[in-house]
């Protein structure tokens, strides 16, 4: 199983790289000091620093060190925010003329679908989008295609090993969907594994999630719940089927 959206693959690699660098420095330092400054059995250590129990060794203050380990992580956070900006902006693009345009006008004689396209950064843009509804509930998902034609959106159920009977959402490749979401009871979060995206559904509050189904999308993928919601949370699953 892998994330099929290149924008998140790039982010993943970059964040892992920085985690390894920061982790190596932090744990390297920790282990070095743990072993380097370990006393031997029976060894009586002279109190060279005059350390008193309960008194902070103020004479060890190092202003440059304090400033360095405040400024450097801050700069890293600023950089990672900058680096994530474009993918996040695409993820949370406006429904009014963002990268996916406006809701499709099916009466428009020039309407030919979303015709979505992925650029070299992995960001998908569309001519227009279709609206669907997703409702979370303990412990299943309900999908509503609203007025959409069955070639664009269809729902059903299927029996899956481990999960039992699960709802199926069938969407068309090359089309972009805007899911308007709600929850009946507690907070849930549909996690579209192969899109690499998830968003909370909150009782009494409408949330939204873009589902740009590119031509390269896998035919079958899982939708799981990514927000702990009670006993059957782990089997609150659904299936996303994509077709041409
Ligand atoms: Cu849930």
XYZ file of C-alpha atoms and ligand atoms in Angstrom:
245
model
C 0.000 0.000 0.000
C 1.345 3.369 -0.897
C 0.246 6.927 -1.276
C -0.423 7.516 -4.941
C -0.409 11.289 -4.974
C 3.052 12.634 -5.842
C 2.616 15.838 -3.824
C 2.483 13.783 -0.648
C 5.280 11.445 -1.711
C 7.563 14.472 -1.995
C 6.434 15.805 1.370
C 6.867 12.401 2.991
C 10.460 12.033 1.742
C 11.381 15.552 2.782
C 9.910 15.224 6.281
C 11.535 11.815 6.775
C 14.901 13.271 5.711
C 14.673 16.053 8.323
C 13.447 13.582 10.958
C 16.523 11.438 10.349
C 18.871 14.442 10.524
C 17.314 15.899 13.700
C 16.916 12.422 15.248
C 20.571 11.534 14.579
C 21.799 14.742 16.226
C 19.473 14.452 19.257
C 19.938 10.728 19.890
C 23.644 10.813 18.940
C 24.215 13.530 21.533
C 22.082 11.696 24.107
C 23.860 8.352 23.709
C 27.306 9.909 23.495
C 26.784 11.752 26.780
C 25.075 8.773 28.434
C 28.074 6.540 27.805
C 30.905 9.102 27.893
C 29.925 10.467 31.290
C 29.081 7.146 32.944
C 30.986 6.511 36.167
C 32.734 3.205 36.779
C 31.664 0.882 39.584
C 33.080 1.982 42.929
C 34.565 5.145 41.456
C 34.284 8.231 43.640
C 33.738 11.238 41.431
C 35.209 14.561 42.499
C 32.636 17.355 42.500
C 34.677 19.532 40.112
C 31.742 21.768 39.229
C 30.717 22.311 42.834
C 27.182 21.107 42.037
C 24.717 21.351 44.913
C 21.582 19.254 45.072
C 18.515 21.365 44.226
C 20.542 24.287 42.896
C 20.668 24.935 39.154
C 24.304 25.248 38.026
C 23.920 28.796 36.788
C 27.618 29.132 35.908
C 26.970 26.620 33.078
C 24.700 29.092 31.282
C 25.631 29.478 27.656
C 23.646 32.203 25.964
C 24.921 31.320 22.474
C 23.846 27.699 22.925
C 20.414 28.729 24.237
C 19.855 31.073 21.309
C 21.149 28.503 18.796
C 18.806 25.729 19.885
C 15.877 28.121 19.856
C 16.613 29.781 16.502
C 17.672 26.672 14.526
C 14.498 24.601 15.174
C 12.445 27.737 14.553
C 14.097 28.192 11.152
C 13.464 24.519 10.367
C 9.765 24.921 11.208
C 9.554 28.012 8.999
C 11.209 26.084 6.165
C 8.907 23.040 6.563
C 5.862 25.335 6.606
C 7.065 26.972 3.387
C 7.786 23.565 1.849
C 4.283 22.240 2.716
C 2.518 25.364 1.509
C 1.826 24.405 -2.093
C 0.480 20.868 -1.375
C -1.632 22.176 1.521
C -2.942 25.007 -0.607
C -3.993 22.432 -3.242
C -5.570 20.210 -0.543
C -7.614 23.066 0.870
C -8.254 24.956 -2.338
C -11.370 27.119 -2.580
C -14.587 25.682 -3.989
C -15.137 29.068 -5.650
C -12.629 29.269 -8.455
C -9.711 27.411 -6.814
C -7.610 24.849 -8.710
C -10.781 22.830 -9.382
C -12.820 25.764 -10.657
C -16.541 25.832 -9.892
C -19.226 23.167 -9.592
C -19.911 21.648 -13.024
C -22.789 23.150 -14.943
C -24.418 20.094 -16.546
C -26.711 22.237 -18.701
C -23.787 24.073 -20.245
C -23.426 22.811 -23.864
C -19.654 23.050 -23.477
C -19.586 20.818 -20.382
C -17.287 17.807 -20.868
C -16.500 16.826 -17.271
C -13.713 17.781 -14.875
C -10.911 16.788 -17.281
C -8.517 16.910 -14.363
C -4.781 16.997 -14.988
C -1.772 16.478 -12.757
C 1.186 18.834 -13.140
C 4.827 17.878 -12.583
C 4.527 18.725 -8.858
C 1.627 16.289 -8.488
C -0.960 19.022 -8.120
C -4.238 18.224 -9.838
C -6.373 20.932 -11.419
C -9.819 20.586 -12.956
C -12.232 22.404 -15.257
C -15.058 21.891 -12.759
C -16.067 19.526 -9.945
C -18.987 17.358 -8.788
C -20.530 17.532 -5.323
C -21.176 14.396 -3.264
C -22.017 13.853 0.408
C -20.323 11.701 3.023
C -21.827 11.027 6.435
C -19.954 9.386 9.282
C -21.770 7.356 11.899
C -20.820 4.702 14.481
C -19.588 2.639 12.679
C -20.092 3.052 8.996
C -19.888 5.509 6.136
C -22.815 6.666 4.013
C -22.115 8.018 0.550
C -24.657 10.052 -1.367
C -24.129 10.788 -5.072
C -26.926 13.368 -4.950
C -28.070 14.166 -8.505
C -25.017 12.757 -10.258
C -25.339 10.336 -13.147
C -24.402 6.728 -12.254
C -21.479 6.875 -14.705
C -20.001 9.639 -12.527
C -20.864 8.331 -9.082
C -22.417 5.175 -7.754
C -22.736 3.477 -4.393
C -23.189 -0.100 -3.270
C -22.032 -2.622 -0.720
C -19.534 -5.419 -0.796
C -18.326 -8.062 1.605
C -14.677 -7.822 2.552
C -12.509 -10.102 4.615
C -12.043 -8.800 8.187
C -14.357 -5.814 7.663
C -17.563 -7.661 6.724
C -20.111 -5.742 4.674
C -18.694 -2.376 3.609
C -20.128 0.483 1.561
C -18.592 1.058 -1.857
C -18.134 4.432 -3.514
C -17.581 4.247 -7.232
C -16.074 7.286 -8.951
C -14.807 8.070 -12.428
C -11.206 8.685 -13.376
C -10.421 12.145 -14.675
C -13.234 13.603 -12.574
C -12.908 15.679 -9.431
C -15.331 15.409 -6.532
C -16.003 17.738 -3.643
C -17.266 15.802 -0.632
C -19.479 17.754 1.740
C -19.338 15.907 5.034
C -21.155 15.576 8.311
C -21.365 13.209 11.264
C -24.444 11.929 13.045
C -22.827 11.121 16.386
C -19.143 11.614 17.174
C -16.104 12.825 15.257
C -14.905 10.518 12.480
C -12.476 11.072 9.613
C -12.591 9.310 6.264
C -9.065 8.451 5.205
C -8.796 7.893 1.451
C -5.637 5.853 1.576
C -4.552 6.073 -2.050
C -5.341 9.756 -2.283
C -3.304 10.323 0.852
C -6.005 12.580 2.303
C -8.288 12.605 5.321
C -10.527 15.121 7.024
C -12.648 15.076 10.167
C -16.409 14.774 10.031
C -17.839 16.665 12.976
C -21.399 16.417 14.358
C -23.273 19.628 13.705
C -20.559 21.063 11.502
C -20.008 20.784 7.779
C -16.512 19.888 6.602
C -15.274 19.254 3.075
C -12.709 17.114 1.295
C -11.474 17.204 -2.294
C -11.350 13.885 -4.125
C -9.508 14.486 -7.400
C -9.547 11.090 -9.141
C -6.669 11.189 -11.596
C -6.177 8.797 -14.524
C -3.334 7.105 -12.625
C -5.488 6.327 -9.575
C -5.591 2.677 -8.457
C -8.827 0.832 -9.290
C -9.576 -0.269 -5.745
C -8.501 1.309 -2.490
C -9.605 1.492 1.106
C -11.348 4.228 3.019
C -10.783 3.903 6.761
C -11.705 5.959 9.791
C -8.740 7.986 11.033
C -10.352 9.418 14.159
C -10.946 7.100 17.080
C -14.728 6.810 17.404
C -15.468 3.874 19.708
C -15.640 0.088 19.761
C -15.779 -0.710 16.030
C -13.563 2.168 14.895
C -10.940 -0.176 13.458
C -13.425 -1.848 11.120
C -15.215 1.338 10.055
C -14.147 0.801 6.476
C -15.350 1.471 2.972
C -14.039 0.869 -0.490
C -13.266 3.348 -3.246
C -13.588 1.940 -6.749
C -12.435 4.027 -9.697
C -13.244 3.339 -13.325
C -12.759 4.851 -16.747
Cu -15.188 6.502 12.896
